[in-house]
Tab-separated table of C-alpha atoms in Angstrom:
chain	number	residue	atom	x	y	z
A	1	MET	CA	10.483	-7.851	17.776
A	2	ALA	CA	9.898	-4.228	16.774
A	3	SER	CA	6.148	-4.759	16.411
A	4	ALA	CA	5.675	-6.090	19.949
A	5	LEU	CA	8.113	-4.505	22.351
A	6	ALA	CA	8.053	-5.526	26.005
A	7	SER	CA	10.091	-3.786	28.656
A	8	VAL	CA	10.665	-5.453	31.972
A	9	ALA	CA	11.887	-3.078	34.663
A	10	LEU	CA	13.551	-4.598	37.683
A	11	SER	CA	14.295	-1.357	39.384
A	12	THR	CA	12.253	1.598	40.538
A	13	THR	CA	14.526	3.931	38.633
A	14	PHE	CA	14.000	2.161	35.292
A	15	ALA	CA	10.254	1.904	35.789
A	16	ARG	CA	9.963	5.600	36.385
A	17	ALA	CA	12.132	6.434	33.393
A	18	VAL	CA	9.744	4.864	30.898
A	19	PRO	CA	6.641	7.016	30.207
A	20	LEU	CA	3.561	4.826	29.961
A	21	PRO	CA	0.676	5.709	27.690
A	22	GLU	CA	-2.773	5.681	29.220
A	23	ASN	CA	-3.857	2.661	27.215
A	24	SER	CA	-0.737	0.588	27.932
A	25	MET	CA	-0.992	-2.648	29.912
A	26	VAL	CA	0.785	-2.268	33.199
A	27	GLN	CA	1.173	-4.789	36.008
A	28	ARG	CA	2.864	-3.686	39.208
A	29	ILE	CA	3.900	-6.097	41.980
A	30	GLY	CA	4.965	-4.510	45.269
A	31	ALA	CA	5.981	-0.945	45.915
A	32	GLU	CA	8.461	-0.771	48.736
A	33	LYS	CA	5.836	-2.178	51.158
A	34	LYS	CA	5.175	-5.411	52.962
A	35	HIS	CA	3.479	-8.027	50.833
A	36	ASP	CA	-0.066	-9.039	51.738
A	37	ASN	CA	0.687	-12.738	51.321
A	38	PRO	CA	1.079	-14.223	54.831
A	39	LEU	CA	3.973	-16.333	53.598
A	40	PHE	CA	5.931	-13.164	53.101
A	41	LYS	CA	4.668	-11.312	56.123
A	42	GLY	CA	7.165	-8.836	57.381
A	43	LYS	CA	9.209	-9.029	54.175
A	44	ALA	CA	9.808	-6.002	52.003
A	45	PHE	CA	10.457	-6.182	48.277
A	46	ARG	CA	11.625	-3.689	45.742
A	47	ARG	CA	9.174	-2.713	43.053
A	48	VAL	CA	9.003	-4.895	39.976
A	49	SER	CA	7.241	-3.285	37.015
A	50	MET	CA	6.284	-4.897	33.756
A	51	ALA	CA	5.118	-2.591	30.977
A	52	VAL	CA	3.984	-3.689	27.508
A	53	SER	CA	4.280	-0.682	25.265
A	54	VAL	CA	1.702	0.277	22.645
A	55	ASN	CA	2.350	-0.922	19.105
A	56	VAL	CA	3.893	2.214	17.545
A	57	SER	CA	4.590	1.750	13.832
A	58	ARG	CA	7.822	2.810	12.244
A	59	PHE	CA	5.566	4.298	9.543
A	60	GLU	CA	3.729	6.753	11.812
A	61	GLY	CA	4.993	9.614	9.649
A	62	VAL	CA	3.290	8.256	6.517
A	63	THR	CA	0.137	10.256	5.871
A	64	MET	CA	-2.997	9.018	4.135
A	65	ALA	CA	-2.888	9.649	0.381
A	66	PRO	CA	-5.876	11.401	-1.186
A	67	PRO	CA	-8.139	9.251	-3.350
A	68	ASP	CA	-7.243	9.127	-7.031
A	69	PRO	CA	-9.390	11.747	-8.813
A	70	ILE	CA	-10.336	9.277	-11.565
A	71	LEU	CA	-10.193	5.792	-10.070
A	72	GLY	CA	-11.731	7.125	-6.853
A	73	VAL	CA	-14.888	7.922	-8.806
A	74	SER	CA	-15.486	4.224	-9.428
A	75	GLU	CA	-15.031	3.436	-5.754
A	76	ALA	CA	-17.714	5.973	-4.832
A	77	PHE	CA	-19.981	4.638	-7.592
A	78	ARG	CA	-19.764	1.077	-6.288
A	79	ALA	CA	-20.792	2.239	-2.814
A	80	ASP	CA	-23.954	3.956	-4.138
A	81	THR	CA	-27.082	1.784	-3.940
A	82	ASN	CA	-29.342	4.016	-6.053
A	83	ASP	CA	-30.735	2.289	-9.150
A	84	LEU	CA	-30.332	5.414	-11.285
A	85	LYS	CA	-26.591	5.740	-10.730
A	86	LEU	CA	-24.259	6.236	-13.710
A	87	ASN	CA	-20.472	5.892	-13.779
A	88	LEU	CA	-19.130	8.372	-16.326
A	89	GLY	CA	-15.767	8.807	-14.641
A	90	VAL	CA	-13.362	6.153	-15.882
A	91	GLY	CA	-12.617	5.970	-19.591
A	92	ALA	CA	-13.605	2.391	-20.334
A	93	TYR	CA	-15.866	1.281	-23.159
A	94	ARG	CA	-19.245	-0.212	-22.331
A	95	THR	CA	-21.929	-1.856	-24.472
A	96	GLU	CA	-25.373	-0.344	-24.887
A	97	GLU	CA	-26.306	-2.445	-21.826
A	98	LEU	CA	-23.415	-0.727	-19.983
A	99	GLN	CA	-21.438	-3.942	-19.667
A	100	PRO	CA	-17.668	-4.388	-20.222
A	101	TYR	CA	-16.817	-5.535	-23.727
A	102	VAL	CA	-14.142	-8.004	-24.807
A	103	LEU	CA	-13.546	-7.674	-28.533
A	104	ASN	CA	-14.276	-10.769	-30.605
A	105	VAL	CA	-10.941	-10.371	-32.332
A	106	VAL	CA	-9.195	-10.493	-28.945
A	107	LYS	CA	-10.943	-13.763	-28.125
A	108	LYS	CA	-9.796	-15.212	-31.446
A	109	ALA	CA	-6.216	-14.083	-30.851
A	110	GLU	CA	-6.210	-15.682	-27.401
A	111	LYS	CA	-7.600	-18.904	-28.837
A	112	LEU	CA	-4.703	-18.975	-31.298
A	113	MET	CA	-2.263	-18.508	-28.443
A	114	LEU	CA	-3.718	-21.471	-26.563
A	115	GLU	CA	-3.657	-23.663	-29.644
A	116	ARG	CA	-0.001	-22.871	-30.233
A	117	GLY	CA	0.866	-23.733	-26.648
A	118	GLU	CA	3.065	-20.685	-26.257
A	119	ASN	CA	5.253	-20.553	-23.162
A	120	LYS	CA	5.556	-17.979	-20.398
A	121	GLU	CA	9.290	-17.354	-20.593
A	122	TYR	CA	10.723	-13.919	-19.826
A	123	LEU	CA	10.648	-11.416	-22.667
A	124	PRO	CA	13.737	-9.363	-23.489
A	125	ILE	CA	13.896	-5.976	-21.765
A	126	GLU	CA	12.611	-4.257	-24.905
A	127	GLY	CA	9.625	-6.591	-25.141
A	128	LEU	CA	8.197	-8.897	-27.790
A	129	ALA	CA	9.900	-8.282	-31.133
A	130	ALA	CA	6.759	-9.043	-33.151
A	131	PHE	CA	4.789	-6.538	-31.086
A	132	ASN	CA	7.405	-3.801	-31.402
A	133	LYS	CA	7.429	-4.235	-35.177
A	134	VAL	CA	3.671	-4.034	-35.706
A	135	THR	CA	3.062	-1.252	-33.186
A	136	ALA	CA	5.594	1.058	-34.862
A	137	GLU	CA	4.174	0.253	-38.297
A	138	LEU	CA	0.632	0.885	-37.081
A	139	LEU	CA	1.621	4.283	-35.730
A	140	PHE	CA	3.878	5.627	-38.468
A	141	GLY	CA	2.807	3.522	-41.455
A	142	ALA	CA	4.738	0.446	-42.605
A	143	ASP	CA	6.142	2.288	-45.633
A	144	ASN	CA	7.298	5.319	-43.659
A	145	SER	CA	10.968	6.177	-44.210
A	146	VAL	CA	11.663	6.274	-40.461
A	147	ILE	CA	10.660	2.591	-40.324
A	148	GLN	CA	12.531	1.616	-43.465
A	149	GLU	CA	15.704	3.375	-42.323
A	150	GLY	CA	15.631	1.944	-38.784
A	151	ARG	CA	15.339	5.352	-37.137
A	152	VAL	CA	12.663	4.425	-34.580
A	153	ALA	CA	13.625	3.103	-31.143
A	154	THR	CA	10.619	1.142	-29.875
A	155	ILE	CA	10.322	-0.337	-26.391
A	156	GLN	CA	7.281	-2.260	-25.202
A	157	GLY	CA	5.901	-0.478	-22.142
A	158	LEU	CA	3.340	-0.977	-19.409
A	159	SER	CA	0.504	0.548	-21.414
A	160	GLY	CA	0.411	4.308	-21.920
A	161	THR	CA	1.216	5.223	-18.336
A	162	GLY	CA	4.314	3.039	-18.138
A	163	SER	CA	5.507	4.205	-21.532
A	164	LEU	CA	5.131	7.846	-20.524
A	165	ARG	CA	6.942	7.167	-17.259
A	166	LEU	CA	9.861	5.483	-19.017
A	167	ALA	CA	10.136	8.413	-21.414
A	168	ALA	CA	10.033	10.884	-18.515
A	169	ALA	CA	12.918	9.011	-16.856
A	170	PHE	CA	14.826	9.234	-20.144
A	171	ILE	CA	14.219	12.997	-20.293
A	172	HIS	CA	15.369	13.450	-16.698
A	173	ARG	CA	18.604	11.539	-17.300
A	174	TYR	CA	19.651	12.887	-20.681
A	175	PHE	CA	17.991	16.331	-20.743
A	176	PRO	CA	18.329	17.353	-17.077
A	177	ASP	CA	17.820	21.053	-17.779
A	178	ALA	CA	14.764	20.637	-19.998
A	179	LYS	CA	11.202	21.435	-19.025
A	180	ALA	CA	8.023	19.672	-20.117
A	181	LEU	CA	4.992	21.606	-21.335
A	182	ILE	CA	1.566	20.088	-20.771
A	183	SER	CA	-1.853	21.314	-21.803
A	184	SER	CA	-4.268	22.974	-19.387
A	185	PRO	CA	-6.217	20.859	-18.697
A	186	THR	CA	-4.700	17.447	-19.346
A	187	TRP	CA	-5.090	13.822	-18.250
A	188	GLY	CA	-4.689	13.790	-14.488
A	189	ASN	CA	-1.764	11.355	-14.438
A	190	HIS	CA	0.512	13.423	-16.681
A	191	LYS	CA	1.506	15.712	-13.817
A	192	ASN	CA	2.100	12.751	-11.486
A	193	ILE	CA	4.363	11.102	-14.053
A	194	PHE	CA	6.581	14.148	-14.560
A	195	ASN	CA	6.638	14.925	-10.847
A	196	ASP	CA	7.786	11.425	-9.948
A	197	ALA	CA	10.419	11.513	-12.696
A	198	ARG	CA	11.567	14.914	-11.393
A	199	VAL	CA	10.989	16.618	-14.711
A	200	PRO	CA	9.857	20.224	-14.170
A	201	TRP	CA	6.753	21.189	-16.108
A	202	SER	CA	4.530	24.123	-16.862
A	203	GLU	CA	1.225	24.431	-18.649
A	204	TYR	CA	0.205	25.894	-21.967
A	205	ARG	CA	-3.293	27.207	-22.537
A	206	TYR	CA	-5.591	24.802	-24.339
A	207	TYR	CA	-9.223	24.995	-23.231
A	208	ASP	CA	-11.260	28.168	-23.642
A	209	PRO	CA	-14.191	28.150	-21.180
A	210	ARG	CA	-15.932	30.953	-23.048
A	211	THR	CA	-16.306	28.922	-26.223
A	212	VAL	CA	-15.904	25.446	-24.694
A	213	GLY	CA	-13.359	25.058	-27.488
A	214	LEU	CA	-9.642	25.324	-28.218
A	215	ASP	CA	-7.717	28.403	-27.102
A	216	PHE	CA	-5.437	28.123	-30.112
A	217	ASP	CA	-3.871	31.580	-29.841
A	218	GLY	CA	-3.086	31.014	-26.168
A	219	MET	CA	-1.635	27.596	-26.921
A	220	VAL	CA	0.704	28.924	-29.596
A	221	ALA	CA	1.763	31.904	-27.482
A	222	ASP	CA	2.646	29.733	-24.491
A	223	ILE	CA	4.605	27.220	-26.563
A	224	LYS	CA	6.478	30.118	-28.124
A	225	ALA	CA	7.234	31.629	-24.707
A	226	ALA	CA	8.668	28.405	-23.295
A	227	PRO	CA	12.449	27.933	-22.992
A	228	ASP	CA	14.056	26.631	-26.176
A	229	GLY	CA	14.401	22.865	-26.283
A	230	SER	CA	11.374	22.083	-24.104
A	231	PHE	CA	9.447	18.829	-24.464
A	232	VAL	CA	5.927	19.666	-25.600
A	233	LEU	CA	3.405	17.015	-24.587
A	234	LEU	CA	0.709	16.767	-27.249
A	235	HIS	CA	-2.380	14.551	-27.385
A	236	GLY	CA	-2.225	12.803	-30.752
A	237	CYS	CA	-6.025	12.631	-31.060
A	238	ALA	CA	-9.137	12.815	-28.860
A	239	HIS	CA	-7.634	15.180	-26.297
A	240	ASN	CA	-8.254	14.012	-22.747
A	241	PRO	CA	-10.232	15.452	-20.990
A	242	THR	CA	-11.701	17.975	-23.427
A	243	GLY	CA	-12.252	15.952	-26.605
A	244	ILE	CA	-11.114	19.072	-28.481
A	245	ASP	CA	-8.492	18.539	-31.200
A	246	PRO	CA	-6.666	21.058	-33.400
A	247	THR	CA	-7.613	21.127	-37.067
A	248	PRO	CA	-5.060	19.966	-39.680
A	249	GLU	CA	-4.244	23.605	-40.393
A	250	GLN	CA	-3.722	24.303	-36.712
A	251	TRP	CA	-1.454	21.269	-36.371
A	252	GLU	CA	0.738	22.768	-39.117
A	253	LYS	CA	1.032	26.035	-37.189
A	254	ILE	CA	1.782	24.182	-33.953
A	255	ALA	CA	4.570	22.358	-35.793
A	256	ASP	CA	5.886	25.702	-37.054
A	257	VAL	CA	6.293	27.207	-33.591
A	258	ILE	CA	7.760	24.005	-32.125
A	259	GLN	CA	10.298	23.932	-34.938
A	260	GLU	CA	11.052	27.630	-34.475
A	261	LYS	CA	11.734	27.128	-30.758
A	262	ASN	CA	13.740	23.925	-31.247
A	263	HIS	CA	11.304	22.095	-28.963
A	264	ILE	CA	10.917	18.309	-28.957
A	265	PRO	CA	7.374	16.996	-29.593
A	266	PHE	CA	6.189	14.295	-27.197
A	267	PHE	CA	2.921	12.681	-28.292
A	268	ASP	CA	0.568	10.702	-26.085
A	269	VAL	CA	-1.473	8.453	-28.407
A	270	ALA	CA	-4.038	6.550	-26.360
A	271	TYR	CA	-6.929	6.396	-28.830
A	272	GLN	CA	-5.622	5.565	-32.297
A	273	GLY	CA	-8.558	4.189	-34.273
A	274	PHE	CA	-10.893	4.618	-31.323
A	275	ALA	CA	-11.491	8.347	-31.777
A	276	SER	CA	-12.672	8.585	-35.380
A	277	GLY	CA	-12.875	4.870	-36.198
A	278	SER	CA	-9.893	5.229	-38.566
A	279	LEU	CA	-6.368	4.218	-37.591
A	280	ASP	CA	-4.842	6.434	-40.254
A	281	ALA	CA	-6.950	9.517	-39.516
A	282	ASP	CA	-6.128	9.319	-35.813
A	283	ALA	CA	-2.393	9.114	-36.574
A	284	TYR	CA	-2.472	12.292	-38.700
A	285	SER	CA	-0.750	14.602	-36.195
A	286	VAL	CA	2.128	12.220	-35.452
A	287	ARG	CA	2.746	11.445	-39.113
A	288	LEU	CA	2.673	15.159	-39.947
A	289	PHE	CA	5.491	15.888	-37.501
A	290	VAL	CA	7.484	12.893	-38.739
A	291	ARG	CA	7.032	14.033	-42.330
A	292	ARG	CA	8.382	17.445	-41.370
A	293	GLY	CA	11.572	15.867	-40.054
A	294	PHE	CA	11.134	16.193	-36.281
A	295	GLU	CA	12.875	13.971	-33.796
A	296	LEU	CA	10.114	13.091	-31.352
A	297	LEU	CA	8.689	10.743	-28.744
A	298	VAL	CA	5.369	8.886	-28.928
A	299	ALA	CA	3.717	6.865	-26.158
A	300	GLN	CA	1.081	4.322	-27.266
A	301	SER	CA	-1.635	2.403	-25.466
A	302	TYR	CA	-3.909	-0.484	-26.487
A	303	SER	CA	-6.247	-0.155	-23.528
A	304	LYS	CA	-8.988	1.592	-25.468
A	305	ASN	CA	-8.729	0.533	-29.115
A	306	LEU	CA	-8.332	-3.181	-28.308
A	307	GLY	CA	-10.023	-3.090	-24.923
A	308	LEU	CA	-6.887	-4.476	-23.245
A	309	TYR	CA	-7.256	-2.362	-20.104
A	310	ALA	CA	-5.923	-4.971	-17.686
A	311	GLU	CA	-3.123	-6.280	-19.934
A	312	ARG	CA	-1.082	-3.058	-19.589
A	313	ILE	CA	0.227	-3.120	-23.123
A	314	GLY	CA	1.711	-0.133	-24.915
A	315	ALA	CA	4.993	1.244	-26.228
A	316	ILE	CA	7.336	4.188	-26.215
A	317	ASN	CA	8.714	5.146	-29.635
A	318	VAL	CA	11.547	7.612	-30.199
A	319	VAL	CA	12.055	8.854	-33.754
A	320	CYS	CA	15.704	9.805	-34.314
A	321	SER	CA	17.566	11.508	-37.127
A	322	SER	CA	19.727	8.432	-37.796
A	323	SER	CA	19.654	4.688	-37.200
A	324	ASP	CA	22.806	5.002	-35.093
A	325	ALA	CA	21.082	7.464	-32.763
A	326	GLY	CA	18.061	5.164	-32.652
A	327	THR	CA	20.208	2.231	-31.562
A	328	ARG	CA	21.815	4.241	-28.783
A	329	VAL	CA	18.504	5.638	-27.559
A	330	LYS	CA	17.001	2.154	-27.465
A	331	SER	CA	19.924	0.860	-25.430
A	332	GLN	CA	19.415	3.573	-22.826
A	333	LEU	CA	15.655	3.037	-22.664
A	334	LYS	CA	16.391	-0.619	-21.927
A	335	ARG	CA	18.878	0.418	-19.288
A	336	LEU	CA	16.195	2.538	-17.598
A	337	ALA	CA	13.553	-0.172	-17.863
A	338	ARG	CA	15.700	-2.868	-16.267
A	339	PRO	CA	15.605	-1.558	-12.658
A	340	MET	CA	12.003	-0.349	-13.053
A	341	TYR	CA	10.267	-3.587	-14.040
A	342	SER	CA	12.986	-5.742	-15.646
A	343	ASN	CA	10.899	-6.811	-18.649
A	344	PRO	CA	7.276	-6.395	-19.753
A	345	PRO	CA	4.404	-8.934	-19.700
A	346	VAL	CA	3.848	-11.131	-22.730
A	347	HIS	CA	0.114	-11.831	-22.913
A	348	GLY	CA	-1.098	-8.466	-24.201
A	349	ALA	CA	1.873	-8.143	-26.523
A	350	ARG	CA	1.008	-11.441	-28.210
A	351	ILE	CA	-2.618	-10.386	-28.616
A	352	VAL	CA	-1.597	-7.176	-30.394
A	353	ALA	CA	1.012	-8.954	-32.517
A	354	ASN	CA	-1.546	-11.574	-33.574
A	355	VAL	CA	-4.289	-9.066	-34.380
A	356	VAL	CA	-2.199	-6.462	-36.181
A	357	GLY	CA	0.058	-9.012	-37.845
A	358	ASP	CA	-2.728	-11.159	-39.335
A	359	PRO	CA	-4.595	-9.547	-42.284
A	360	ASN	CA	-7.904	-11.226	-41.476
A	361	LEU	CA	-7.829	-10.399	-37.780
A	362	PHE	CA	-6.588	-6.905	-38.555
A	363	ASN	CA	-9.561	-6.192	-40.847
A	364	GLU	CA	-11.956	-7.614	-38.283
A	365	TRP	CA	-10.418	-5.386	-35.627
A	366	LYS	CA	-10.918	-2.288	-37.779
A	367	GLN	CA	-14.582	-3.193	-38.162
A	368	GLU	CA	-15.017	-3.608	-34.416
A	369	MET	CA	-13.297	-0.268	-33.794
A	370	GLU	CA	-15.671	1.408	-36.226
A	371	LEU	CA	-18.607	-0.092	-34.336
A	372	MET	CA	-17.297	1.100	-30.973
A	373	ALA	CA	-16.487	4.571	-32.265
A	374	GLY	CA	-19.870	4.663	-34.013
A	375	ARG	CA	-21.752	3.826	-30.821
A	376	ILE	CA	-20.016	6.680	-28.999
A	377	LYS	CA	-20.840	9.069	-31.855
A	378	ASN	CA	-24.498	8.041	-31.656
A	379	VAL	CA	-24.548	8.656	-27.912
A	380	ARG	CA	-22.908	12.047	-28.445
A	381	GLN	CA	-25.551	12.976	-31.035
A	382	ARG	CA	-28.426	11.837	-28.807
A	383	LEU	CA	-27.095	13.742	-25.804
A	384	TYR	CA	-26.817	16.905	-27.882
A	385	GLU	CA	-30.378	16.490	-29.132
A	386	ASN	CA	-31.729	15.949	-25.621
A	387	LEU	CA	-29.838	18.959	-24.264
A	388	SER	CA	-31.037	21.199	-27.090
A	389	GLU	CA	-34.655	20.065	-26.793
A	390	LYS	CA	-34.918	20.297	-23.016
A	391	ASP	CA	-32.937	23.465	-22.305
A	392	LYS	CA	-35.178	26.464	-22.996
A	393	SER	CA	-32.524	29.045	-22.119
A	394	GLY	CA	-31.143	29.269	-25.635
A	395	LYS	CA	-27.709	27.972	-24.635
A	396	ASP	CA	-25.691	26.573	-27.509
A	397	TRP	CA	-24.796	22.939	-26.790
A	398	SER	CA	-23.150	22.312	-30.174
A	399	PHE	CA	-19.735	21.946	-28.506
A	400	VAL	CA	-20.826	18.419	-27.585
A	401	LEU	CA	-20.818	17.514	-31.293
A	402	LYS	CA	-17.561	19.314	-32.041
A	403	GLN	CA	-15.639	17.258	-29.508
A	404	ILE	CA	-14.290	13.827	-30.450
A	405	GLY	CA	-13.522	10.534	-28.771
A	406	MET	CA	-14.865	8.915	-25.653
A	407	PHE	CA	-14.985	12.039	-23.483
A	408	SER	CA	-17.038	15.199	-23.416
A	409	TYR	CA	-15.971	18.267	-21.492
A	410	THR	CA	-19.275	19.632	-20.235
A	411	GLY	CA	-18.018	22.963	-18.909
A	412	LEU	CA	-19.425	22.160	-15.457
A	413	HIS	CA	-17.274	23.347	-12.559
A	414	LYS	CA	-16.587	21.443	-9.339
A	415	ALA	CA	-19.712	22.493	-7.431
A	416	GLN	CA	-21.882	21.621	-10.415
A	417	SER	CA	-20.106	18.276	-10.826
A	418	ASP	CA	-20.684	17.557	-7.140
A	419	HIS	CA	-24.368	18.363	-7.629
A	420	MET	CA	-24.486	15.853	-10.485
A	421	THR	CA	-23.340	13.197	-8.040
A	422	ASP	CA	-25.188	14.273	-4.899
A	423	LYS	CA	-28.600	14.769	-6.491
A	424	TRP	CA	-28.525	12.732	-9.682
A	425	HIS	CA	-26.131	9.915	-8.728
A	426	ILE	CA	-24.003	10.594	-11.808
A	427	TYR	CA	-20.320	9.994	-11.093
A	428	MET	CA	-17.767	12.018	-13.037
A	429	THR	CA	-14.448	13.754	-12.517
A	430	LYS	CA	-14.589	17.115	-10.777
A	431	ASP	CA	-13.368	19.002	-13.822
A	432	GLY	CA	-16.657	18.347	-15.637
A	433	ARG	CA	-15.429	15.522	-17.857
A	434	ILE	CA	-17.837	12.709	-18.652
A	435	SER	CA	-17.077	9.444	-20.415
A	436	LEU	CA	-19.568	8.911	-23.219
A	437	ALA	CA	-18.214	5.378	-23.561
A	438	GLY	CA	-20.003	4.605	-20.291
A	439	LEU	CA	-23.322	6.055	-21.459
A	440	SER	CA	-26.179	4.349	-23.283
A	441	LEU	CA	-28.758	5.887	-25.619
A	442	SER	CA	-31.482	5.109	-23.096
A	443	LYS	CA	-29.704	7.132	-20.381
A	444	CYS	CA	-29.030	10.255	-22.463
A	445	GLU	CA	-32.256	11.994	-21.493
A	446	TYR	CA	-31.604	11.446	-17.788
A	447	LEU	CA	-28.077	12.793	-18.188
A	448	ALA	CA	-29.341	15.833	-20.097
A	449	ASP	CA	-31.794	16.633	-17.283
A	450	ALA	CA	-28.973	16.420	-14.756
A	451	ILE	CA	-26.607	18.625	-16.781
A	452	ILE	CA	-29.251	21.296	-17.385
A	453	ASP	CA	-30.247	21.349	-13.735
A	454	SER	CA	-26.636	21.553	-12.541
A	455	PHE	CA	-25.621	24.166	-15.092
A	456	HIS	CA	-28.484	26.577	-14.433
A	457	ASN	CA	-29.195	26.041	-10.725
A	458	VAL	CA	-25.746	25.677	-9.142
A	459	ASP	CA	-23.442	28.682	-8.984
């Protein structure tokens, strides 16, 4: 067997030809000399060598991968034994007691599923039909002409990440010369997704460190300078990691330059309803581009707004100029999905279909989303108040209130972020992003002390 190789050498020549590591097990019997055993006195034997080689893996050339910059934060947090520790790295909603939260409406939907005795048969490649219908209607609006005319190709995906990855594979196959444009900064996995799909990308300016706000002029200039026909990745709402969104007027101007350059908009919508508390308000940017007649791509996720983190439920939607084009695009998305994962899981899809498709559950869900979004807004307000009260330097912390969604981009650089962890036991990503969804009102003052200390005392 390859994992346990043994070489038995019956000749001096062979034994000498095999280099033996220092830690190998070697047994040698005789060496061209008379044997000590009296039974063999006077007899000479040739050397017999037995060498058991070290276990050398065929994967010796595989190097250790670096820890994930986001998920690695949680691993470090779990290893910390300090009682004051806070995990503000991963974007997952927590209660005021900092406990994971399963929505009541999700529990009701799962109860319905059990009562119906639904089976676990394979789904079609494109996913659960009921899910695909309601997810497209939720995003674009049920009365939208692109829905009514059958111009949307919708494929159930493995949450937002899987949906983005499927779309990137589609771009690579059918637009091999196109480039993707992503914001600087952006969600850490965007670059990984395009790299693995072999789609070249470049960045457009987005965050302005001087104002801790949007560099709108830089954004527009970079989109305008990109090669015609590029795919522009846009965050539909609650930009990750900054929490900084364009205004409605700015969205119009962004649409103008994308149209002028014949670019293709590619929206990542991970927080619909979770950012502002309104499903319709958070879909504004996508619906604006649809209304203006763009063909575009939209990736969706239900990890945040329904708390279905582990169900990996989402979708990729492609809006086309005709139903015929939509049918062909859908067929090719299915063709790409087949060798990737064959077909998607059913459990999360049924939860979404039950919640969105039932008027009573749907209204209850909207109320729960408002409560979750409201708690994050309250935490954001309290943190701002604590920062403003405690910091005597006169620094303007109002950017905390201007940002939206579950994240706040503090403006802290890597050394300051490290200080937050090393001294204060606050775990966050190294770009200064903190998840307010993992913060409670009672911990805001402690966090404010840590931010002020790190900002002013670490260069």
